[in-house]
Amino acid sequence: QNWTRGMSYCLHSESHLDTGPIYVRENGKLHVVNQGAGGIQNVTPKTRPFRLFSRGFSVELCMNREDDRARRQRTDHFIFTYTKEGNLRYSAKSLFSLVLGYISDNVDHIDSLIGFPEQIAEKLFSAAEARQKFTEPVTGLRALQKFTEAYGNLVLCSLCLRNRYLVISEKLEEIKSFRELTCLDLSCCKLGDEHELLEHLTKEALSSVKRLLLKDNSLSDAGLRRMTAPLRVLKKGLENLLVLDLSCNPKITDVGIGYLLSFKKLNCLDISGTGLKDVNGVIKRLQMQIGLVHSKVPLKEFDHSNCKTEGWAEQTVLQWEQAVMEAIKPQDNLRSRTAALHFYGKTRRIEEVVKCKLVETETKASGNLQFYKEKVQNCHLPLKKEVAGSHELKNNKKRALAEQERERTSKQKHLCLTVEDWDLLNTY
């Protein structure tokens, strides 16, 4: 022990040159002399770890360095999970998910998706939708058009915009990009006769629409004339329409109902709450020329429960609505101030828009004008001779009436083309 004390004393008395660690063996054990503390420690020798970088060096893994958002720490390429012991564990994502995320971040730069597999395209659409790429003003429209051009009704086959006029005004171009829709609900939107969306209904992109609900939209005879002009003259437009709702439009008169006779495939029609003068004449006219029968009971086709937003872009439409509602929230604080101004008479009182519920009560009070087409039931039992003869007479009468209607329509083709119709067709 005296020898070790002397050695430590010598180490302190020497110069400040770093001699490194000194080991001393005593009683069969190896001891290291701690030069800073001046004592001896009973520890097993450990090799000094090899350090490639200095202590202050750190590595930051970043993706998309060119993007402004790349300054934030990105953890999208890792999957974080917890073990049973409560420890945090992370693993790298697959190459497919990484590539899918990169393409969804730059989905607006895609040239075309025509011929691309539908299964992967659906995953790409959902990844871009999760990043809210379709809510962006310019790039969102461009990206949405790439999907609708390639997949049509898979992106959206049914669209419900009932009482969502603000969504229509804010996302009109995006809504016009949807192709091959089969159901479109525009009820209670107050569009009017000259709205751009109603003009878009006559285009070939929406010739697949089978259910069209235009309840409470301030339509008149002029709007119906514009909407049916391509079908009446060019046999294009809403030629496959099966269900049409025009209720709660008091400006539609008997003249406007005449334009609806061009919808030969129409199975259900609702004109309750319109400004008809000769109701019995309209009922007979619809039954004779289109085969629609007046229903005494409200039809299920017009309860607005069957029309829902369905397709890949279902969540996208909800994101649009949420963005519009968030933009409206600051205006709610101004209600108390505007109410005080109305009370003191400093501004004119603005009447609120009548909701659909009030209009529905008015239509129930005025009467139900819903029509449907009777389905012919096929009887497999053998018919008697008398019944067969009566059917032949009925068929001959129907053929005669059909020939008379053809002659009338051929004459009306030349008479219906007025100057206004020609000017209207030139706009398409």
PDB file of N, CA and C in Angstrom, residues 246-283:
ATOM      1  N   LEU A 246     -89.374  18.224 -59.305  1.00  0.00           N
ATOM      2  CA  LEU A 246     -89.474  19.667 -59.559  1.00  0.00           C
ATOM      3  C   LEU A 246     -90.445  20.325 -58.590  1.00  0.00           C
ATOM      4  N   SER A 247     -90.641  19.749 -57.437  1.00  0.00           N
ATOM      5  CA  SER A 247     -91.600  20.294 -56.483  1.00  0.00           C
ATOM      6  C   SER A 247     -91.076  21.586 -55.858  1.00  0.00           C
ATOM      7  N   CYS A 248     -92.002  22.354 -55.303  1.00  0.00           N
ATOM      8  CA  CYS A 248     -91.687  23.602 -54.597  1.00  0.00           C
ATOM      9  C   CYS A 248     -91.022  24.627 -55.509  1.00  0.00           C
ATOM     10  N   ASN A 249     -91.426  24.649 -56.766  1.00  0.00           N
ATOM     11  CA  ASN A 249     -90.996  25.675 -57.717  1.00  0.00           C
ATOM     12  C   ASN A 249     -92.249  26.348 -58.259  1.00  0.00           C
ATOM     13  N   PRO A 250     -92.763  27.357 -57.557  1.00  0.00           N
ATOM     14  CA  PRO A 250     -94.074  27.928 -57.933  1.00  0.00           C
ATOM     15  C   PRO A 250     -94.087  28.673 -59.257  1.00  0.00           C
ATOM     16  N   LYS A 251     -92.937  28.951 -59.851  1.00  0.00           N
ATOM     17  CA  LYS A 251     -92.905  29.661 -61.132  1.00  0.00           C
ATOM     18  C   LYS A 251     -93.088  28.739 -62.327  1.00  0.00           C
ATOM     19  N   ILE A 252     -93.114  27.440 -62.114  1.00  0.00           N
ATOM     20  CA  ILE A 252     -93.339  26.488 -63.204  1.00  0.00           C
ATOM     21  C   ILE A 252     -94.841  26.391 -63.462  1.00  0.00           C
ATOM     22  N   THR A 253     -95.244  26.615 -64.712  1.00  0.00           N
ATOM     23  CA  THR A 253     -96.655  26.618 -65.083  1.00  0.00           C
ATOM     24  C   THR A 253     -96.940  25.477 -66.060  1.00  0.00           C
ATOM     25  N   ASP A 254     -98.122  25.526 -66.661  1.00  0.00           N
ATOM     26  CA  ASP A 254     -98.506  24.480 -67.621  1.00  0.00           C
ATOM     27  C   ASP A 254     -97.598  24.468 -68.841  1.00  0.00           C
ATOM     28  N   VAL A 255     -97.065  25.616 -69.205  1.00  0.00           N
ATOM     29  CA  VAL A 255     -96.161  25.677 -70.364  1.00  0.00           C
ATOM     30  C   VAL A 255     -94.871  24.910 -70.082  1.00  0.00           C
ATOM     31  N   GLY A 256     -94.342  25.029 -68.868  1.00  0.00           N
ATOM     32  CA  GLY A 256     -93.117  24.324 -68.517  1.00  0.00           C
ATOM     33  C   GLY A 256     -93.288  22.824 -68.480  1.00  0.00           C
ATOM     34  N   ILE A 257     -94.494  22.354 -68.126  1.00  0.00           N
ATOM     35  CA  ILE A 257     -94.744  20.918 -68.117  1.00  0.00           C
ATOM     36  C   ILE A 257     -94.668  20.355 -69.533  1.00  0.00           C
ATOM     37  N   GLY A 258     -95.001  21.158 -70.523  1.00  0.00           N
ATOM     38  CA  GLY A 258     -94.903  20.702 -71.905  1.00  0.00           C
ATOM     39  C   GLY A 258     -93.485  20.367 -72.317  1.00  0.00           C
ATOM     40  N   TYR A 259     -92.502  21.036 -71.748  1.00  0.00           N
ATOM     41  CA  TYR A 259     -91.105  20.714 -72.061  1.00  0.00           C
ATOM     42  C   TYR A 259     -90.688  19.365 -71.483  1.00  0.00           C
ATOM     43  N   LEU A 260     -91.356  18.919 -70.421  1.00  0.00           N
ATOM     44  CA  LEU A 260     -90.988  17.655 -69.785  1.00  0.00           C
ATOM     45  C   LEU A 260     -91.448  16.442 -70.575  1.00  0.00           C
ATOM     46  N   LEU A 261     -92.270  16.645 -71.597  1.00  0.00           N
ATOM     47  CA  LEU A 261     -92.759  15.521 -72.388  1.00  0.00           C
ATOM     48  C   LEU A 261     -91.665  14.898 -73.246  1.00  0.00           C
ATOM     49  N   SER A 262     -90.516  15.549 -73.336  1.00  0.00           N
ATOM     50  CA  SER A 262     -89.398  14.985 -74.099  1.00  0.00           C
ATOM     51  C   SER A 262     -88.674  13.882 -73.334  1.00  0.00           C
ATOM     52  N   PHE A 263     -88.905  13.755 -72.019  1.00  0.00           N
ATOM     53  CA  PHE A 263     -88.300  12.688 -71.222  1.00  0.00           C
ATOM     54  C   PHE A 263     -89.149  11.423 -71.380  1.00  0.00           C
ATOM     55  N   LYS A 264     -88.870  10.665 -72.419  1.00  0.00           N
ATOM     56  CA  LYS A 264     -89.676   9.481 -72.726  1.00  0.00           C
ATOM     57  C   LYS A 264     -89.444   8.346 -71.745  1.00  0.00           C
ATOM     58  N   LYS A 265     -88.279   8.267 -71.125  1.00  0.00           N
ATOM     59  CA  LYS A 265     -87.958   7.182 -70.204  1.00  0.00           C
ATOM     60  C   LYS A 265     -88.339   7.494 -68.751  1.00  0.00           C
ATOM     61  N   LEU A 266     -89.008   8.612 -68.532  1.00  0.00           N
ATOM     62  CA  LEU A 266     -89.306   9.048 -67.168  1.00  0.00           C
ATOM     63  C   LEU A 266     -90.299   8.092 -66.514  1.00  0.00           C
ATOM     64  N   ASN A 267     -89.956   7.630 -65.302  1.00  0.00           N
ATOM     65  CA  ASN A 267     -90.813   6.718 -64.546  1.00  0.00           C
ATOM     66  C   ASN A 267     -91.506   7.395 -63.371  1.00  0.00           C
ATOM     67  N   CYS A 268     -90.876   8.398 -62.757  1.00  0.00           N
ATOM     68  CA  CYS A 268     -91.446   9.082 -61.590  1.00  0.00           C
ATOM     69  C   CYS A 268     -91.248  10.578 -61.761  1.00  0.00           C
ATOM     70  N   LEU A 269     -92.279  11.341 -61.437  1.00  0.00           N
ATOM     71  CA  LEU A 269     -92.245  12.805 -61.573  1.00  0.00           C
ATOM     72  C   LEU A 269     -92.996  13.422 -60.401  1.00  0.00           C
ATOM     73  N   ASP A 270     -92.406  14.492 -59.844  1.00  0.00           N
ATOM     74  CA  ASP A 270     -93.024  15.213 -58.731  1.00  0.00           C
ATOM     75  C   ASP A 270     -93.093  16.686 -59.095  1.00  0.00           C
ATOM     76  N   ILE A 271     -94.308  17.205 -59.262  1.00  0.00           N
ATOM     77  CA  ILE A 271     -94.516  18.620 -59.588  1.00  0.00           C
ATOM     78  C   ILE A 271     -95.424  19.265 -58.539  1.00  0.00           C
ATOM     79  N   SER A 272     -95.330  18.782 -57.312  1.00  0.00           N
ATOM     80  CA  SER A 272     -96.121  19.370 -56.227  1.00  0.00           C
ATOM     81  C   SER A 272     -95.583  20.758 -55.901  1.00  0.00           C
ATOM     82  N   GLY A 273     -96.483  21.656 -55.563  1.00  0.00           N
ATOM     83  CA  GLY A 273     -96.075  23.006 -55.198  1.00  0.00           C
ATOM     84  C   GLY A 273     -95.688  23.874 -56.369  1.00  0.00           C
ATOM     85  N   THR A 274     -96.093  23.530 -57.584  1.00  0.00           N
ATOM     86  CA  THR A 274     -95.828  24.363 -58.764  1.00  0.00           C
ATOM     87  C   THR A 274     -97.047  25.231 -59.062  1.00  0.00           C
ATOM     88  N   GLY A 275     -96.864  26.162 -59.980  1.00  0.00           N
ATOM     89  CA  GLY A 275     -97.941  27.100 -60.300  1.00  0.00           C
ATOM     90  C   GLY A 275     -98.820  26.641 -61.443  1.00  0.00           C
ATOM     91  N   LEU A 276     -99.354  25.433 -61.370  1.00  0.00           N
ATOM     92  CA  LEU A 276    -100.220  24.921 -62.426  1.00  0.00           C
ATOM     93  C   LEU A 276    -101.606  25.549 -62.316  1.00  0.00           C
ATOM     94  N   LYS A 277    -102.188  25.823 -63.484  1.00  0.00           N
ATOM     95  CA  LYS A 277    -103.538  26.392 -63.518  1.00  0.00           C
ATOM     96  C   LYS A 277    -104.578  25.321 -63.821  1.00  0.00           C
ATOM     97  N   ASP A 278    -104.326  24.536 -64.865  1.00  0.00           N
ATOM     98  CA  ASP A 278    -105.238  23.450 -65.226  1.00  0.00           C
ATOM     99  C   ASP A 278    -104.609  22.132 -64.779  1.00  0.00           C
ATOM    100  N   VAL A 279    -104.854  21.750 -63.531  1.00  0.00           N
ATOM    101  CA  VAL A 279    -104.228  20.553 -62.971  1.00  0.00           C
ATOM    102  C   VAL A 279    -104.757  19.300 -63.647  1.00  0.00           C
ATOM    103  N   ASN A 280    -106.071  19.233 -63.878  1.00  0.00           N
ATOM    104  CA  ASN A 280    -106.655  18.038 -64.512  1.00  0.00           C
ATOM    105  C   ASN A 280    -106.153  17.881 -65.940  1.00  0.00           C
ATOM    106  N   GLY A 281    -105.973  18.985 -66.643  1.00  0.00           N
ATOM    107  CA  GLY A 281    -105.458  18.903 -67.999  1.00  0.00           C
ATOM    108  C   GLY A 281    -104.015  18.409 -68.035  1.00  0.00           C
ATOM    109  N   VAL A 282    -103.224  18.832 -67.063  1.00  0.00           N
ATOM    110  CA  VAL A 282    -101.833  18.375 -66.991  1.00  0.00           C
ATOM    111  C   VAL A 282    -101.774  16.891 -66.662  1.00  0.00           C
ATOM    112  N   ILE A 283    -102.639  16.429 -65.762  1.00  0.00           N
ATOM    113  CA  ILE A 283    -102.666  15.008 -65.406  1.00  0.00           C
ATOM    114  C   ILE A 283    -103.008  14.153 -66.618  1.00  0.00           C
TER     115      ILE A 283
END
